[in-house]
Amino acid sequence: MRITVEPGKCVASGLCVLVEDSVFDQDDATGTVRLLVDTDPPPDVRENVREAARVCPALAISITEDSRSDA
Amino acid sequence: MTSIMNGETEEPMTDAALSYPFARDDACPFAPPAAYQRLRETEPITKVRLYDGREAWMFTRYEDIRTVLAHPAVSAETLAEDFPFLNPADKVSKRAQSFQRWDDPRHAERRRKLMPYFTIKRIERMRPRVRGMIEHFYGELIDAGPPADLVGKLALAIPSTVACDLLGVDYADHTFFETRFAVRLDRDSSAEQVRAANAELVEYVDRVVRSKYGQRNEDLLGRFVNDHVETGEVTHEDAVIDANLLLLAGHETTANMIALGTLALLEHPGELARIQRDKSLVPMAVEELLRYLTISQSMGVRLAKDDFEVSGCPIHAGDGLIVPVAAANYDDSVFGSPHTLDLSRPEARRHLTFGYGTHGCLGQPLARMELAEVFSTIFDRLPGLRADIPLDRVDFKKQAVFYGLRSLPVSWDDDAARTRRAARQEKGD
């Protein structure tokens, strides 16, 4: 799983951090999204990462599922 | 079947476009108007008629509402000639709403100046202070003893105090600004009443903003003045309008959620018992209450500024767009059994109560934190909390921009009552 974020689109709803704060963080100076992990987060948080992408009101989170690393 | 229209007449529904806004259903005071569900099942993209005779598109499916709210061809600019309004007062009120009513990139540029104040970490740092403020109001209630008005003494007092503390506004003025904002947010207010209330608010907030000049400030409005107004980036007039929005958004919304949420939990004792047993459920319970109650009744209104399509339906530049987030939050393709309050609903976070797209609520992390603090403590600090009147006599704000309660008389078991009961039990009666 590869995660990419677009801070330029971020509206700082904070939802991604609330859903999975081991992967998503916010920059103190701008308030916009920042990744703590961008590749293959632990399997037990991957569904949360997907949920964060689904609920992001700015569509600022993209996920590329890699069948090899997800297996 | 009773009319779902705003007027008294029972117009045949096939005749012409329905009049919007719809009246709420009296049978369930928590649910949005039943018409949303019927339209979603029959005509999910349809035309409704507004007060001035103008027609607008209305969307009732979750995905369509998300599409519209996030679409680059959709405008929130209320100063636009063609922008649709819900009544004359709505026009006056929404035209005075600062960057919230601008489009990107101008909107994003202003919003970005405020975003650092609302990060999760920053809001977490406020939590102990907010907890102290909440405790202060519990203390006042407990000292005075039951009965009390939950709205005035707690639901409005807490977010109003928090907003004043964050922004740097004197809470001693709370009655002044609360009453003026209430006029502005009442759909039954006339355009003239809204204009007058707004003028008083602008004059008041103008004084607050002026008081921040020429000194280093720690509060949000003061920092905003230091960082952006004194540098010449933002005009004083804009700062006043923005401050007005922040003060309004910071108290009235959360206040309605506290009042209505408490009542909803009291009406669902089984659900309440679940969060009382396990407080770790509270954050998700807050999301479900935000979905279930969807207090925003007038906010999802937009204008198409270019041609585009929604689920194959062509929309043209200049068309009015009605996107009621309450309809999205009760779409059963996303939220199973939407009329059920389920405090551990796994998909609860997908609600659109804070909006969607670039205009989503800026203060949502603060609102979530305040609500979680209240709902994890109120039933412990006020044991046996109960409404003193039946549900059908509760004073709901049916015609407000944000749904809520005007007042809620409540009682609880205070120490004296518990002592008396214990004494009675000891005597064996």
PDB file of C-alpha atoms in Angstrom, chain B residues 101-229:
ATOM      1  CA  ARG B 101     -18.937  32.729   0.947  1.00  0.00           C
ATOM      2  CA  TRP B 102     -15.971  33.155  -1.360  1.00  0.00           C
ATOM      3  CA  ASP B 103     -14.751  30.612  -3.886  1.00  0.00           C
ATOM      4  CA  ASP B 104     -11.240  29.252  -4.225  1.00  0.00           C
ATOM      5  CA  PRO B 105      -8.541  30.389  -4.630  1.00  0.00           C
ATOM      6  CA  ARG B 106      -9.549  33.520  -2.684  1.00  0.00           C
ATOM      7  CA  HIS B 107     -11.398  31.442  -0.087  1.00  0.00           C
ATOM      8  CA  ALA B 108      -8.522  28.974   0.391  1.00  0.00           C
ATOM      9  CA  GLU B 109      -6.022  31.765   0.845  1.00  0.00           C
ATOM     10  CA  ARG B 110      -7.989  33.243   3.755  1.00  0.00           C
ATOM     11  CA  ARG B 111      -8.901  29.866   5.226  1.00  0.00           C
ATOM     12  CA  ARG B 112      -5.232  28.853   5.285  1.00  0.00           C
ATOM     13  CA  LYS B 113      -4.473  31.757   7.604  1.00  0.00           C
ATOM     14  CA  LEU B 114      -6.842  30.201  10.139  1.00  0.00           C
ATOM     15  CA  MET B 115      -6.184  26.471   9.667  1.00  0.00           C
ATOM     16  CA  PRO B 116      -3.139  26.287  12.001  1.00  0.00           C
ATOM     17  CA  TYR B 117      -5.420  27.257  14.932  1.00  0.00           C
ATOM     18  CA  PHE B 118      -7.597  24.182  14.451  1.00  0.00           C
ATOM     19  CA  THR B 119      -5.182  21.260  14.152  1.00  0.00           C
ATOM     20  CA  ILE B 120      -5.925  18.162  16.225  1.00  0.00           C
ATOM     21  CA  LYS B 121      -2.803  18.732  18.348  1.00  0.00           C
ATOM     22  CA  ARG B 122      -3.710  22.322  19.066  1.00  0.00           C
ATOM     23  CA  ILE B 123      -7.271  21.394  20.003  1.00  0.00           C
ATOM     24  CA  GLU B 124      -5.951  18.581  22.235  1.00  0.00           C
ATOM     25  CA  ARG B 125      -3.860  21.157  24.107  1.00  0.00           C
ATOM     26  CA  MET B 126      -7.075  23.098  24.803  1.00  0.00           C
ATOM     27  CA  ARG B 127      -8.840  20.049  26.228  1.00  0.00           C
ATOM     28  CA  PRO B 128      -7.874  20.453  29.937  1.00  0.00           C
ATOM     29  CA  ARG B 129      -8.869  24.115  29.831  1.00  0.00           C
ATOM     30  CA  VAL B 130     -12.210  23.283  28.194  1.00  0.00           C
ATOM     31  CA  ARG B 131     -12.747  20.545  30.782  1.00  0.00           C
ATOM     32  CA  GLY B 132     -12.265  23.160  33.504  1.00  0.00           C
ATOM     33  CA  MET B 133     -14.803  25.493  31.885  1.00  0.00           C
ATOM     34  CA  ILE B 134     -17.362  22.692  31.617  1.00  0.00           C
ATOM     35  CA  GLU B 135     -16.735  21.766  35.247  1.00  0.00           C
ATOM     36  CA  HIS B 136     -17.341  25.400  36.215  1.00  0.00           C
ATOM     37  CA  PHE B 137     -20.832  25.305  34.702  1.00  0.00           C
ATOM     38  CA  TYR B 138     -21.636  21.925  36.292  1.00  0.00           C
ATOM     39  CA  GLY B 139     -20.553  23.465  39.594  1.00  0.00           C
ATOM     40  CA  GLU B 140     -22.924  26.411  39.145  1.00  0.00           C
ATOM     41  CA  LEU B 141     -25.805  24.084  38.290  1.00  0.00           C
ATOM     42  CA  ILE B 142     -25.117  21.786  41.232  1.00  0.00           C
ATOM     43  CA  ASP B 143     -24.809  24.719  43.667  1.00  0.00           C
ATOM     44  CA  ALA B 144     -28.140  26.162  42.547  1.00  0.00           C
ATOM     45  CA  GLY B 145     -29.776  22.719  42.477  1.00  0.00           C
ATOM     46  CA  PRO B 146     -32.493  21.448  40.141  1.00  0.00           C
ATOM     47  CA  PRO B 147     -34.507  22.368  38.177  1.00  0.00           C
ATOM     48  CA  ALA B 148     -32.565  24.315  35.542  1.00  0.00           C
ATOM     49  CA  ASP B 149     -32.697  25.262  31.887  1.00  0.00           C
ATOM     50  CA  LEU B 150     -30.126  23.017  30.227  1.00  0.00           C
ATOM     51  CA  VAL B 151     -29.806  25.315  27.208  1.00  0.00           C
ATOM     52  CA  GLY B 152     -29.053  28.583  28.979  1.00  0.00           C
ATOM     53  CA  LYS B 153     -27.052  27.182  31.879  1.00  0.00           C
ATOM     54  CA  LEU B 154     -24.959  24.628  29.995  1.00  0.00           C
ATOM     55  CA  ALA B 155     -25.525  23.970  26.284  1.00  0.00           C
ATOM     56  CA  LEU B 156     -25.034  27.587  25.234  1.00  0.00           C
ATOM     57  CA  ALA B 157     -22.797  28.630  28.116  1.00  0.00           C
ATOM     58  CA  ILE B 158     -20.059  26.069  27.396  1.00  0.00           C
ATOM     59  CA  PRO B 159     -19.340  26.712  23.692  1.00  0.00           C
ATOM     60  CA  SER B 160     -19.879  30.434  24.158  1.00  0.00           C
ATOM     61  CA  THR B 161     -17.219  30.520  26.878  1.00  0.00           C
ATOM     62  CA  VAL B 162     -14.860  28.336  24.855  1.00  0.00           C
ATOM     63  CA  ALA B 163     -15.296  30.526  21.756  1.00  0.00           C
ATOM     64  CA  CYS B 164     -14.677  33.706  23.769  1.00  0.00           C
ATOM     65  CA  ASP B 165     -11.571  32.220  25.361  1.00  0.00           C
ATOM     66  CA  LEU B 166     -10.152  31.027  22.049  1.00  0.00           C
ATOM     67  CA  LEU B 167     -10.951  34.184  20.093  1.00  0.00           C
ATOM     68  CA  GLY B 168     -10.243  36.775  22.769  1.00  0.00           C
ATOM     69  CA  VAL B 169     -13.775  38.097  23.251  1.00  0.00           C
ATOM     70  CA  ASP B 170     -15.118  39.102  26.685  1.00  0.00           C
ATOM     71  CA  TYR B 171     -17.627  36.459  27.833  1.00  0.00           C
ATOM     72  CA  ALA B 172     -19.351  39.191  29.877  1.00  0.00           C
ATOM     73  CA  ASP B 173     -20.866  40.298  26.532  1.00  0.00           C
ATOM     74  CA  HIS B 174     -22.335  36.870  25.774  1.00  0.00           C
ATOM     75  CA  THR B 175     -26.006  37.814  26.163  1.00  0.00           C
ATOM     76  CA  PHE B 176     -25.525  40.674  23.697  1.00  0.00           C
ATOM     77  CA  PHE B 177     -23.992  38.605  20.916  1.00  0.00           C
ATOM     78  CA  GLU B 178     -26.013  35.427  21.557  1.00  0.00           C
ATOM     79  CA  THR B 179     -29.328  37.252  21.197  1.00  0.00           C
ATOM     80  CA  ARG B 180     -28.253  39.059  17.992  1.00  0.00           C
ATOM     81  CA  PHE B 181     -26.942  35.870  16.403  1.00  0.00           C
ATOM     82  CA  ALA B 182     -30.207  34.114  17.334  1.00  0.00           C
ATOM     83  CA  VAL B 183     -32.131  36.699  15.277  1.00  0.00           C
ATOM     84  CA  ARG B 184     -29.763  36.256  12.366  1.00  0.00           C
ATOM     85  CA  LEU B 185     -30.168  32.472  12.496  1.00  0.00           C
ATOM     86  CA  ASP B 186     -33.966  32.417  12.739  1.00  0.00           C
ATOM     87  CA  ARG B 187     -35.611  31.747   9.379  1.00  0.00           C
ATOM     88  CA  ASP B 188     -38.710  33.541  10.704  1.00  0.00           C
ATOM     89  CA  SER B 189     -36.776  36.796  11.166  1.00  0.00           C
ATOM     90  CA  SER B 190     -37.471  39.509   8.608  1.00  0.00           C
ATOM     91  CA  ALA B 191     -34.731  40.870   6.372  1.00  0.00           C
ATOM     92  CA  GLU B 192     -34.921  44.127   8.358  1.00  0.00           C
ATOM     93  CA  GLN B 193     -34.474  42.336  11.686  1.00  0.00           C
ATOM     94  CA  VAL B 194     -31.477  40.414  10.357  1.00  0.00           C
ATOM     95  CA  ARG B 195     -29.974  43.600   8.929  1.00  0.00           C
ATOM     96  CA  ALA B 196     -30.350  45.398  12.276  1.00  0.00           C
ATOM     97  CA  ALA B 197     -28.928  42.496  14.316  1.00  0.00           C
ATOM     98  CA  ASN B 198     -26.039  42.202  11.916  1.00  0.00           C
ATOM     99  CA  ALA B 199     -25.255  45.921  12.101  1.00  0.00           C
ATOM    100  CA  GLU B 200     -25.066  45.704  15.898  1.00  0.00           C
ATOM    101  CA  LEU B 201     -22.811  42.659  15.702  1.00  0.00           C
ATOM    102  CA  VAL B 202     -20.475  44.314  13.214  1.00  0.00           C
ATOM    103  CA  GLU B 203     -20.233  47.381  15.434  1.00  0.00           C
ATOM    104  CA  TYR B 204     -19.459  45.189  18.450  1.00  0.00           C
ATOM    105  CA  VAL B 205     -16.902  42.970  16.717  1.00  0.00           C
ATOM    106  CA  ASP B 206     -15.310  46.067  15.149  1.00  0.00           C
ATOM    107  CA  ARG B 207     -14.562  47.297  18.688  1.00  0.00           C
ATOM    108  CA  VAL B 208     -13.168  43.885  19.672  1.00  0.00           C
ATOM    109  CA  VAL B 209     -10.852  43.778  16.639  1.00  0.00           C
ATOM    110  CA  ARG B 210      -9.702  47.384  17.252  1.00  0.00           C
ATOM    111  CA  SER B 211      -8.766  46.477  20.824  1.00  0.00           C
ATOM    112  CA  LYS B 212      -6.188  44.029  19.469  1.00  0.00           C
ATOM    113  CA  TYR B 213      -4.077  46.597  17.616  1.00  0.00           C
ATOM    114  CA  GLY B 214      -0.663  47.733  18.824  1.00  0.00           C
ATOM    115  CA  GLN B 215       0.050  44.916  21.261  1.00  0.00           C
ATOM    116  CA  ARG B 216       1.213  41.302  21.085  1.00  0.00           C
ATOM    117  CA  ASN B 217      -1.817  39.054  21.572  1.00  0.00           C
ATOM    118  CA  GLU B 218      -2.160  35.401  22.506  1.00  0.00           C
ATOM    119  CA  ASP B 219      -5.783  34.883  21.470  1.00  0.00           C
ATOM    120  CA  LEU B 220      -6.828  33.922  17.938  1.00  0.00           C
ATOM    121  CA  LEU B 221      -8.334  37.255  16.866  1.00  0.00           C
ATOM    122  CA  GLY B 222      -5.393  39.120  18.350  1.00  0.00           C
ATOM    123  CA  ARG B 223      -2.864  36.893  16.622  1.00  0.00           C
ATOM    124  CA  PHE B 224      -4.801  37.260  13.378  1.00  0.00           C
ATOM    125  CA  VAL B 225      -4.626  41.054  13.730  1.00  0.00           C
ATOM    126  CA  ASN B 226      -0.900  40.946  14.529  1.00  0.00           C
ATOM    127  CA  ASP B 227      -0.011  38.497  11.771  1.00  0.00           C
ATOM    128  CA  HIS B 228      -2.304  39.551   8.937  1.00  0.00           C
ATOM    129  CA  VAL B 229      -4.092  42.862   9.555  1.00  0.00           C
TER     130      VAL B 229
END
